[in-house]
Structures are given as structure tokens and as C-alpha cells.
PDB file of C-alpha atoms in Angstrom:
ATOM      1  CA  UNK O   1     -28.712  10.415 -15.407  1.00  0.00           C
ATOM      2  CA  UNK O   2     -25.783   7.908 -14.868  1.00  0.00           C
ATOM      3  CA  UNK O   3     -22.763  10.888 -15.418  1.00  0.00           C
ATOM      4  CA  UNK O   4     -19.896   8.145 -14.781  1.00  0.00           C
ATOM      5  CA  UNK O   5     -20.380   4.759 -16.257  1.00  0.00           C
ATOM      6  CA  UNK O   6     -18.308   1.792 -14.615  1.00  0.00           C
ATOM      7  CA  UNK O   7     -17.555  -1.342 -15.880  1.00  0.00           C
ATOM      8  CA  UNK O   8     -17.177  -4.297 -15.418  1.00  0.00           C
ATOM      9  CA  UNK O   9     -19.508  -5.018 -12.454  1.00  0.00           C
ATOM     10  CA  UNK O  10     -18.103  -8.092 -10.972  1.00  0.00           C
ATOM     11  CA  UNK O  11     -14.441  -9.223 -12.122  1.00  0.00           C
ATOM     12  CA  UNK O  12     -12.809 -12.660 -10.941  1.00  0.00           C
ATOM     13  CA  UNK O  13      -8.859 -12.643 -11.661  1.00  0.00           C
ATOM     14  CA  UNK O  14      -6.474 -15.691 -10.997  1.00  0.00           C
ATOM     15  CA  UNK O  15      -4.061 -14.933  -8.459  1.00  0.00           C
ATOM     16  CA  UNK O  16      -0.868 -13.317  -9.875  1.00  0.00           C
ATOM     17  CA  UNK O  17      -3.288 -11.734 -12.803  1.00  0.00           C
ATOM     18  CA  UNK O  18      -4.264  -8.456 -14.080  1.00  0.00           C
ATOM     19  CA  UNK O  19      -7.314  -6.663 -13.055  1.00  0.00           C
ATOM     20  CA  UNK O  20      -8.885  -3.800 -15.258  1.00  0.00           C
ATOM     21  CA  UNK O  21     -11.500  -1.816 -14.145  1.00  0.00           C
ATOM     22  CA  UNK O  22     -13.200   0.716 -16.639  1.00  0.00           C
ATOM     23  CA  UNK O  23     -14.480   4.091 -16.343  1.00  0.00           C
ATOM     24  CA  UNK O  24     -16.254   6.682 -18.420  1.00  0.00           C
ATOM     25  CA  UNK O  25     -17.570  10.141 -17.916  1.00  0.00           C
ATOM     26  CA  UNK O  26     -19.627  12.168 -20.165  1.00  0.00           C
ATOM     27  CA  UNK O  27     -18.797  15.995 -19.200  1.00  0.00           C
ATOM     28  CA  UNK O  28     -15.311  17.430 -19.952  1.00  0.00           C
ATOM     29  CA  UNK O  29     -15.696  19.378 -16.858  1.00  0.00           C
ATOM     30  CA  UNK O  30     -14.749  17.048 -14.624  1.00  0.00           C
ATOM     31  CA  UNK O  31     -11.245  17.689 -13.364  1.00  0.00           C
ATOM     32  CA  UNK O  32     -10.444  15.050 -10.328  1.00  0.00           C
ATOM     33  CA  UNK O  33     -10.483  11.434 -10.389  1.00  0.00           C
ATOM     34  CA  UNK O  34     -10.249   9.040  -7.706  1.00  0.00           C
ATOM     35  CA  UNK O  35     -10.224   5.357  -7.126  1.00  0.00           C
ATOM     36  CA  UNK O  36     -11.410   4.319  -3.536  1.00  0.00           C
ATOM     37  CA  UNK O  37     -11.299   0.974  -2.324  1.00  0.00           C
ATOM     38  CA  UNK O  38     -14.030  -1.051  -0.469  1.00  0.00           C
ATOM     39  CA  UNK O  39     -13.556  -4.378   1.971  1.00  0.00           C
ATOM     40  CA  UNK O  40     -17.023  -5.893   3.087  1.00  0.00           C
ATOM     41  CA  UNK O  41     -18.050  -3.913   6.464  1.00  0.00           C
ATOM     42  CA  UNK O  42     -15.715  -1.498   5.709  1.00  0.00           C
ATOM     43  CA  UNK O  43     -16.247   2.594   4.500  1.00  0.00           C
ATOM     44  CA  UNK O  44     -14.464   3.205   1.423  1.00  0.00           C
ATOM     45  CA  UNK O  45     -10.720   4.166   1.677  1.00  0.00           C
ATOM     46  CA  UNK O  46      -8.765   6.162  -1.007  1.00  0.00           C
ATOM     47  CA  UNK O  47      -6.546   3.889  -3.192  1.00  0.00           C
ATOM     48  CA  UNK O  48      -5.321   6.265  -5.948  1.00  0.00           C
ATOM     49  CA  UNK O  49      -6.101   9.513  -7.705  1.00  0.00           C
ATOM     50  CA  UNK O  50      -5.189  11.608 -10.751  1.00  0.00           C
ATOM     51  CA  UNK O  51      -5.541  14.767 -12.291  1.00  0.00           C
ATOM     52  CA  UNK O  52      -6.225  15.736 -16.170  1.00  0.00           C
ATOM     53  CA  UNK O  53      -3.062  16.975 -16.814  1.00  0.00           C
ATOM     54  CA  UNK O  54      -1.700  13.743 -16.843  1.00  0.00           C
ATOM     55  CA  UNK O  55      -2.266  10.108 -18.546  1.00  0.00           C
ATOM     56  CA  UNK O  56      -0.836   7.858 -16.560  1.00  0.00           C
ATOM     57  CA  UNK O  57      -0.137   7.116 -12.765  1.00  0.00           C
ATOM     58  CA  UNK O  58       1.568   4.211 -10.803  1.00  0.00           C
ATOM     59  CA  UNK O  59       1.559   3.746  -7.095  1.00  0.00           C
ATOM     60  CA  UNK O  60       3.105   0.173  -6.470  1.00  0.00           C
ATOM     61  CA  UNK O  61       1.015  -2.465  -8.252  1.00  0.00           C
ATOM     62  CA  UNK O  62      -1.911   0.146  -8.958  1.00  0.00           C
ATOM     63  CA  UNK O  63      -2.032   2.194 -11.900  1.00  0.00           C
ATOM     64  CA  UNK O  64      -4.591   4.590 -13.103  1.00  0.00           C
ATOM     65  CA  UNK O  65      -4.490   5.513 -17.195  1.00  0.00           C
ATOM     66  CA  UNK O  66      -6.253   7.807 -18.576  1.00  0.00           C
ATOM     67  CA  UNK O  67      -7.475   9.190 -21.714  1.00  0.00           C
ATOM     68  CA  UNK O  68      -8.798  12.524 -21.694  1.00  0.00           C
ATOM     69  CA  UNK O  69      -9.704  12.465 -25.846  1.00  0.00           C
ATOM     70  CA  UNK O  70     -11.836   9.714 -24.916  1.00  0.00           C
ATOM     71  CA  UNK O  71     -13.177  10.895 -21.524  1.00  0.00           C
ATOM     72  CA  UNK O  72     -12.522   6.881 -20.519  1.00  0.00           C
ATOM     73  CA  UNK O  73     -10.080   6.204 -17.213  1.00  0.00           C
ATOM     74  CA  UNK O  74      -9.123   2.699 -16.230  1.00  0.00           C
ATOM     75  CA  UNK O  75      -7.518   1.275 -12.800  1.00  0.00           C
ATOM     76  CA  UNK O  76      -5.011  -1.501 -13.586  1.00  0.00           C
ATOM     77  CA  UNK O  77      -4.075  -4.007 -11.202  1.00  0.00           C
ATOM     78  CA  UNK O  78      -0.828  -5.967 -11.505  1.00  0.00           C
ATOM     79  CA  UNK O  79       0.117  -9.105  -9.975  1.00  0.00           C
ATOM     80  CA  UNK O  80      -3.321  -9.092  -8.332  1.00  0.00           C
ATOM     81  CA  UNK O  81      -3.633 -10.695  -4.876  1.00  0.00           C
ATOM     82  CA  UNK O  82      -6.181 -12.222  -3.200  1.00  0.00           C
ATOM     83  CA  UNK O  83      -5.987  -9.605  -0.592  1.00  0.00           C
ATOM     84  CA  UNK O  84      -6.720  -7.164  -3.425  1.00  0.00           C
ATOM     85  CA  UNK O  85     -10.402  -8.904  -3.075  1.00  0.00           C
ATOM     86  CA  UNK O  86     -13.104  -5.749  -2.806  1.00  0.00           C
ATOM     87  CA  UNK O  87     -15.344  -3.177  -4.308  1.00  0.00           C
ATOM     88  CA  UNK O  88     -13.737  -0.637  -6.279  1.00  0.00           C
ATOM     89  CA  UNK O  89     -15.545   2.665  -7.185  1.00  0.00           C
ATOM     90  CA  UNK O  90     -14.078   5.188  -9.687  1.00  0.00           C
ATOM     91  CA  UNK O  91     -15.171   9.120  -9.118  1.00  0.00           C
ATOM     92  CA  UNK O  92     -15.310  11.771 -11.017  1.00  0.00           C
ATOM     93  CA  UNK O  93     -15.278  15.770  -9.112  1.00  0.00           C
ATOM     94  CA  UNK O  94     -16.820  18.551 -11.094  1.00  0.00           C
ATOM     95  CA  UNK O  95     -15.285  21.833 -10.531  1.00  0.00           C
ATOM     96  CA  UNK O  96     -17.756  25.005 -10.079  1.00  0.00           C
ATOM     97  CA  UNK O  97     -16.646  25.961 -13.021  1.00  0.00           C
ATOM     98  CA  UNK O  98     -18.494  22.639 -15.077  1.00  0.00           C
ATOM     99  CA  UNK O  99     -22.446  24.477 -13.915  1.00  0.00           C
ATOM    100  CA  UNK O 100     -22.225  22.149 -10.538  1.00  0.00           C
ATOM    101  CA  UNK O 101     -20.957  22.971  -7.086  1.00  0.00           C
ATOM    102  CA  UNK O 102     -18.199  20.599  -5.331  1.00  0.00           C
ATOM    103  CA  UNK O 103     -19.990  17.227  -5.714  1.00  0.00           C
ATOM    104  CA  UNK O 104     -18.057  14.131  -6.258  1.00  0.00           C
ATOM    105  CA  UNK O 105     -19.840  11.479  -8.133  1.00  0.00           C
ATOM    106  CA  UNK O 106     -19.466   7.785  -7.930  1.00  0.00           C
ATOM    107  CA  UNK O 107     -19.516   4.922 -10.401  1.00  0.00           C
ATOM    108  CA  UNK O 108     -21.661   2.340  -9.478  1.00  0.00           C
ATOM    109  CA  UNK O 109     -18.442  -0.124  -8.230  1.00  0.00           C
ATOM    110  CA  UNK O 110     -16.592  -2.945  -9.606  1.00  0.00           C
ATOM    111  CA  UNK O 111     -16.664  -6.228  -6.919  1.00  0.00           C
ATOM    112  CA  UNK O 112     -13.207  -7.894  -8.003  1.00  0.00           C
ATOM    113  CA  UNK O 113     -12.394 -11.617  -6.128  1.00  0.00           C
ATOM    114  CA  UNK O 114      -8.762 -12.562  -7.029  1.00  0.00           C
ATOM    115  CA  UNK O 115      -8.903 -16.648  -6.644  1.00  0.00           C
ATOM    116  CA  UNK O 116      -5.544 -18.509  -5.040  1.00  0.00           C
TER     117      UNK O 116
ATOM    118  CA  UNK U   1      -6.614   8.825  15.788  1.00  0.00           C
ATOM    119  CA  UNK U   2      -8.153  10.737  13.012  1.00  0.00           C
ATOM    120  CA  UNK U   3     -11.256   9.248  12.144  1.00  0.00           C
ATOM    121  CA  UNK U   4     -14.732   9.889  11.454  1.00  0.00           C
ATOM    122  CA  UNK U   5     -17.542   8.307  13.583  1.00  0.00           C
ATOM    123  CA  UNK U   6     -21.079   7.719  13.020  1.00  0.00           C
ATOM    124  CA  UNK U   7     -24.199   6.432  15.471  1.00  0.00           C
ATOM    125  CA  UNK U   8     -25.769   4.530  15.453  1.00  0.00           C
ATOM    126  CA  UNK U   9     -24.151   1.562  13.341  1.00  0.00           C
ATOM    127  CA  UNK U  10     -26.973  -0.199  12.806  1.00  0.00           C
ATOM    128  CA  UNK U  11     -30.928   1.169  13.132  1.00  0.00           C
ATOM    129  CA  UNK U  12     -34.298  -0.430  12.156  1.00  0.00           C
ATOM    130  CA  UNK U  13     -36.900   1.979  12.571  1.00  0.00           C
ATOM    131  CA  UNK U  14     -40.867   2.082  11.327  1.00  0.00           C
ATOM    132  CA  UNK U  15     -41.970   4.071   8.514  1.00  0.00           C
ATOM    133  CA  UNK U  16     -42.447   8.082  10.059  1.00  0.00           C
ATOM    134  CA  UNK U  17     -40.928   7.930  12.967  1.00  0.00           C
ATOM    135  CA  UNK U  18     -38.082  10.963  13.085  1.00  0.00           C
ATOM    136  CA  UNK U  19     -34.159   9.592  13.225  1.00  0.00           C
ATOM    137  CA  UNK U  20     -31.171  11.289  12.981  1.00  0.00           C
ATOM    138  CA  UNK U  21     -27.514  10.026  12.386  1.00  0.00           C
ATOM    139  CA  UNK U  22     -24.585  11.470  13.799  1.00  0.00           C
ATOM    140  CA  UNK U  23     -21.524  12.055  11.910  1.00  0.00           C
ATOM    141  CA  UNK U  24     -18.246  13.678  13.802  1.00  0.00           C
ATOM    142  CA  UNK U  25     -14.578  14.197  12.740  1.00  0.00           C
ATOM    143  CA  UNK U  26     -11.870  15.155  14.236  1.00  0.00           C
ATOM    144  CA  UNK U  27      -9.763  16.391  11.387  1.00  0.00           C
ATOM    145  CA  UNK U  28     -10.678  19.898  11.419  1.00  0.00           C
ATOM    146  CA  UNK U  29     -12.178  19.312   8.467  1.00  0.00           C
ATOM    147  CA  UNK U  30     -14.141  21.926   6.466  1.00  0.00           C
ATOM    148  CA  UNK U  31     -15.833  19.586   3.726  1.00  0.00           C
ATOM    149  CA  UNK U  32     -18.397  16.894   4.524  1.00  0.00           C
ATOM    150  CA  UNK U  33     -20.618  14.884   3.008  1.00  0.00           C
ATOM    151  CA  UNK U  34     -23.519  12.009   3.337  1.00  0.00           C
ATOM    152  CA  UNK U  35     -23.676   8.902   0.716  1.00  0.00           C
ATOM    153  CA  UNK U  36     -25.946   6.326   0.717  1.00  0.00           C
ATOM    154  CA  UNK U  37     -24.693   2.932  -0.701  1.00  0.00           C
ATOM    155  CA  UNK U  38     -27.410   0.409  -2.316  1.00  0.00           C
ATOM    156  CA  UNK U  39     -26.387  -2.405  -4.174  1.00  0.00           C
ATOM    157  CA  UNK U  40     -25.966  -1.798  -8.072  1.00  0.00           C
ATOM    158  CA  UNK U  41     -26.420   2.018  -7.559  1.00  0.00           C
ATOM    159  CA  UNK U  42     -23.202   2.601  -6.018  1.00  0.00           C
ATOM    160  CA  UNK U  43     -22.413   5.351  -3.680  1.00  0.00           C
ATOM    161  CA  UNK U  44     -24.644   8.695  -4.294  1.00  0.00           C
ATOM    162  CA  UNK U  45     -24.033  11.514  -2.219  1.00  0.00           C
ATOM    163  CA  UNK U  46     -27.518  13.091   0.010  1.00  0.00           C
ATOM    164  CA  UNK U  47     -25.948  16.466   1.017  1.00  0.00           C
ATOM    165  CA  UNK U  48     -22.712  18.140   1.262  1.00  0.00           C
ATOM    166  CA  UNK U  49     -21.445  20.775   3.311  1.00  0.00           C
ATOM    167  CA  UNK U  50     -18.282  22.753   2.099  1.00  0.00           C
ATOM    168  CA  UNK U  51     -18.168  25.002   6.066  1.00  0.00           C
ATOM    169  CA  UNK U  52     -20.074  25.796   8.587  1.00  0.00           C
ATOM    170  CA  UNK U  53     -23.815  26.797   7.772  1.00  0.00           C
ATOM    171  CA  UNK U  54     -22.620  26.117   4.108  1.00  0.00           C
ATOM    172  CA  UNK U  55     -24.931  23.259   2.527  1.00  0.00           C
ATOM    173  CA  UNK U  56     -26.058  21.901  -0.170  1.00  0.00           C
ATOM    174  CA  UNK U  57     -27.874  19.366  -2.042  1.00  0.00           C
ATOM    175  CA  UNK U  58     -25.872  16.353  -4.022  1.00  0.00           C
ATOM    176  CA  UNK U  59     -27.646  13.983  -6.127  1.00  0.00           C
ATOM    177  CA  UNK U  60     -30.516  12.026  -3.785  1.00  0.00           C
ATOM    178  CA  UNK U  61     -31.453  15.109  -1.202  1.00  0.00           C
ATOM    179  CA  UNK U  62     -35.238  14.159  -1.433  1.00  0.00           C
ATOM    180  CA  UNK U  63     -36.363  12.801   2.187  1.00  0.00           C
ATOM    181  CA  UNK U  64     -33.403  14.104   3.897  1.00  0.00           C
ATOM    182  CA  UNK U  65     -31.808  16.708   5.919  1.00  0.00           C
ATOM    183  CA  UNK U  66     -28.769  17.862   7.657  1.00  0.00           C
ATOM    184  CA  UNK U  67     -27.174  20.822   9.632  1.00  0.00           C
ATOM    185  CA  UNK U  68     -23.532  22.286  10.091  1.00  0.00           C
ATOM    186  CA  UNK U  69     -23.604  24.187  13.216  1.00  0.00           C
ATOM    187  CA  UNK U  70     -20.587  23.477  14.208  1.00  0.00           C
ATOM    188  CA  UNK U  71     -17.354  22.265  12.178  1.00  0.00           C
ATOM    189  CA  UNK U  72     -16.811  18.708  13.489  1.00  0.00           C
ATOM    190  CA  UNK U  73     -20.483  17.770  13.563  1.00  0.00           C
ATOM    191  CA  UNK U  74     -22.654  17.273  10.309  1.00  0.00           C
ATOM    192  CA  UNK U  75     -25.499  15.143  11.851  1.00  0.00           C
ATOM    193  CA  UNK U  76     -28.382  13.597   9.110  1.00  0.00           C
ATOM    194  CA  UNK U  77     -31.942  13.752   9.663  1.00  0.00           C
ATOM    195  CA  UNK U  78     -34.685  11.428   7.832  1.00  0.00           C
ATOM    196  CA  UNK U  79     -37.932  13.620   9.220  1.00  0.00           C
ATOM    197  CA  UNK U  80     -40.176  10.771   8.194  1.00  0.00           C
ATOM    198  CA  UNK U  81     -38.478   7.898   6.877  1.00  0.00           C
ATOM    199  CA  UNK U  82     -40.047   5.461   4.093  1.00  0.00           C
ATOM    200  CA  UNK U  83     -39.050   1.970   3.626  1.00  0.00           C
ATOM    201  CA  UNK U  84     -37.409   3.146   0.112  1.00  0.00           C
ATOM    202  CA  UNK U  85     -34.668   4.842   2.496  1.00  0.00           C
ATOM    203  CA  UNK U  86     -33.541   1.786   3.580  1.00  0.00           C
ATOM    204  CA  UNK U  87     -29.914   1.459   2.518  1.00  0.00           C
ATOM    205  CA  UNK U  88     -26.058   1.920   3.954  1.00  0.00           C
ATOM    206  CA  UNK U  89     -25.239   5.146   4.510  1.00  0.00           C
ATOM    207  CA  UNK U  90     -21.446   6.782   4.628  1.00  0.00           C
ATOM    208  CA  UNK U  91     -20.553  10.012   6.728  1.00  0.00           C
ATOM    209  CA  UNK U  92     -16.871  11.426   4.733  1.00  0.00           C
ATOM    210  CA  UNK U  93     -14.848  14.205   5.409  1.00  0.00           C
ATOM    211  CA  UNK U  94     -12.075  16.106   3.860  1.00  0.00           C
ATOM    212  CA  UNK U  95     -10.275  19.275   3.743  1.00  0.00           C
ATOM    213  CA  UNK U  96     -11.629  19.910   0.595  1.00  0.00           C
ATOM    214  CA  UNK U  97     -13.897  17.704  -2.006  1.00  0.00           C
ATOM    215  CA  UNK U  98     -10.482  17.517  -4.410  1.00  0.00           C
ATOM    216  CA  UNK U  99      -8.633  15.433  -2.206  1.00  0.00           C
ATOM    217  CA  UNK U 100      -9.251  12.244  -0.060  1.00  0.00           C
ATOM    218  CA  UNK U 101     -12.295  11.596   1.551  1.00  0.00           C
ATOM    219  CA  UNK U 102     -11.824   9.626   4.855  1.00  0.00           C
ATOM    220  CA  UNK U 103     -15.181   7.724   5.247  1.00  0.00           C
ATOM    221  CA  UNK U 104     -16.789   6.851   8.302  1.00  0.00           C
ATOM    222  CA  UNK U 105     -17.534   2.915   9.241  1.00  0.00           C
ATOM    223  CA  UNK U 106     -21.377   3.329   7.903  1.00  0.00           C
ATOM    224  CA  UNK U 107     -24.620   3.091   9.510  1.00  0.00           C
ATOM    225  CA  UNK U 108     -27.260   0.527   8.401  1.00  0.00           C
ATOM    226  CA  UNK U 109     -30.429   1.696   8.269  1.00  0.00           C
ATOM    227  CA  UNK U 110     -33.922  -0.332   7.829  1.00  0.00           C
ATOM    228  CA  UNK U 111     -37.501   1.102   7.597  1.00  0.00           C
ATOM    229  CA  UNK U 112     -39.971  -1.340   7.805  1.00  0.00           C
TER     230      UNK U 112
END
């Protein structure tokens, strides 16, 4: 079963744009959530993370919002560059305390192409 | 340079014939972890390992194996590889599974 759902799929933004990418999780257990980053040939890299106790999160032109009522969390790209271009994957960690041990589960990635 | 390394980068192999994949770091980290990437499916992780002789299973263990004998070293082993284990796979390391995961570069693996 599909415990983080991640949408869209493939995104194509206009240089100078906003990118939203859109993720949602089923069990309230979860209690980490990154955002990794993914260039072609390339292991993911860690763009930005947050924790529950918080709804919002900015690190330079990436933002991470989140909404815990609605178990959704979102990444938020401003002034998107063409550089920006790459798979994104949103993950969700459930604590030992959720019934699971220490596993970090991926969405199944967004591929975002920001055009000149 | 901290980094994580894997070998081989790239493999094709024939169906049952024994492979392993080496994954190293040297981080001194205790958490590690194997994902294999396939398009659509995103990444799903094989096996984790939270210390040394500590493993466990993640979400796509069937077919697989892997060892922690010593800290830096958390090698993968297909026993007898089937053409459904074709895929990308990651190597990732981190002090613990709550922070950042530093990936390795990825080995490409084909099973004809």
C-alpha cells in the first residue's frame, strides 16, 4: 500500500514561476519529513526538511508548508530556475512509536523542467 | 571527502548467478540503508541497518540480502537474481534515519 501519495508526476514551470509539489500521508505517526532532490545520474541529495511541530519552513527560494489537520505537505518553489530542473521526492519517517521501526518512505517523485 | 561509494556502477548479469554490491562510508555513520529506484515507483527502501549486526527489512526485502559486520561497510547481496530485479539501486547513510541521508552515486543493475 502506497503510505505517501505524491503529486503531480511531471510539472513544467516557465522560468521565473512557481513550482508546487504535493504530498500526502495517511498515518498520523509519521513525525519527519524531507524533500530530497534528484539531477539525472545523480543519488538524491537533501533539499529541505521539517518537523510536525511546525507549518511552515523557508530556506532561500524553497519552502515546505504543511498541514498536519490534513496530513497534506507541499514544497513550493519560488522564482523557479531552470537549474531547479530535477526529480523531487517527498518522505515521510515513522517513528517506532507509529507500529514500524526507523524506515523512511518515499513518494513516488515529481520530475519538474523549468523552461527559459 | 565524506561520501558514500558503491561498486560496481553499472552490472548486467544473467538470471541466478550470485552478485553482491558494495556500499562504504566514511562518515562514521551508524544508519544505512539500500533503495531501489524504478521509474513511477519511486525510491523503496530493500533493508536497513540502524548498527552493526542490527538489520532489518524495509518495504521490498524479498530476493535480497545484506550484512553489517563492520560499521562503514553494508554490502547487498541478490543470491539469485531475476530479471524483475533489474532497477537503480541507492546505498545512503546517516547518523540516524531522522536526519539527512547522504546517498551514494547508484549502481545500475540488469538481469537478463
Amino acid at each position: 500500500q502506497q503510505q505517501v501519495k505524491q503529486s503531480p508526476q511531471s510539472l513544467i514551470v516557465q522560468k521565473g514561476g512557481i513550482s508546487i509539489i504535493n504530498c500526502a500521508y495517511e498515518n498520523t505517526a509519521f513525525d519527519y519529513f524531507p524533500w530530497y532532490q534528484q539531477f539525472p545520474g545523480k543519488g538524491p541529495a537533501l533539499l529541505i526538511a521539517i518537523r510536525p511541530d511546525v507549518s511552515e519552513k523557508k530556506e532561500g527560494r524553497f519552502t515546505i508548508s504543511f498541514n498536519k489537520s490534513a496530513k497534506q505537505f507541499s514544497l513550493h518553489i519560488m522564482d523557479s530556475q531552470p537549474g531547479d530542473s530535477a526529480t523531487y521526492f517527498c518522505a515521510v519517517f515513522l517513528s517506532p512509536y507509529g507500529g514500524a521501526t526507523n524506515k523512511l518512505i518515499f513518494g513516488t517523485g515529481t520530475l519538474l523542467a523549468v523552461q527559459p | 571527502e565524506a561520501q558514500v561509494t558503491q561498486n560496481p556502477r553499472y552490472l548486467i548479469t544473467v538470471t541466478g548467478k550470485k552478485l553482491t554490491v558494495t556500499c562504504s562510508q566514511n562518515m562514521n555513520h551508524e544508519y544505512m540503508s539500500w533503495y531501489r529506484q524504478d521509474p513511477g515507483l519511486g525510491l523503496r527502501q530493500i533493508y536497513y541497518s540502524m548498527n552493526v549486526e542490527v538489520t532489518d527489512k524495509g518495504d521490498v526485502p524479498e530476493g535480497y540480502k545484506v550484512s553489517r559486520k563492520e560499521k562503514r561497510n553494508f554490502p547487498l547481496i541478490l543470491e539469485s537474481p531475476s530479471p524483475n530485479q533489474t532497477s537503480l539501486y541507492f546505498c545512503a547513510s546517516s547518523l540516524s534515519p531522522r536526519v539527512e541521508q547522504y546517498f551514494g552515486p547508484g549502481t545500475r543493475l540488469t538481469v537478463t
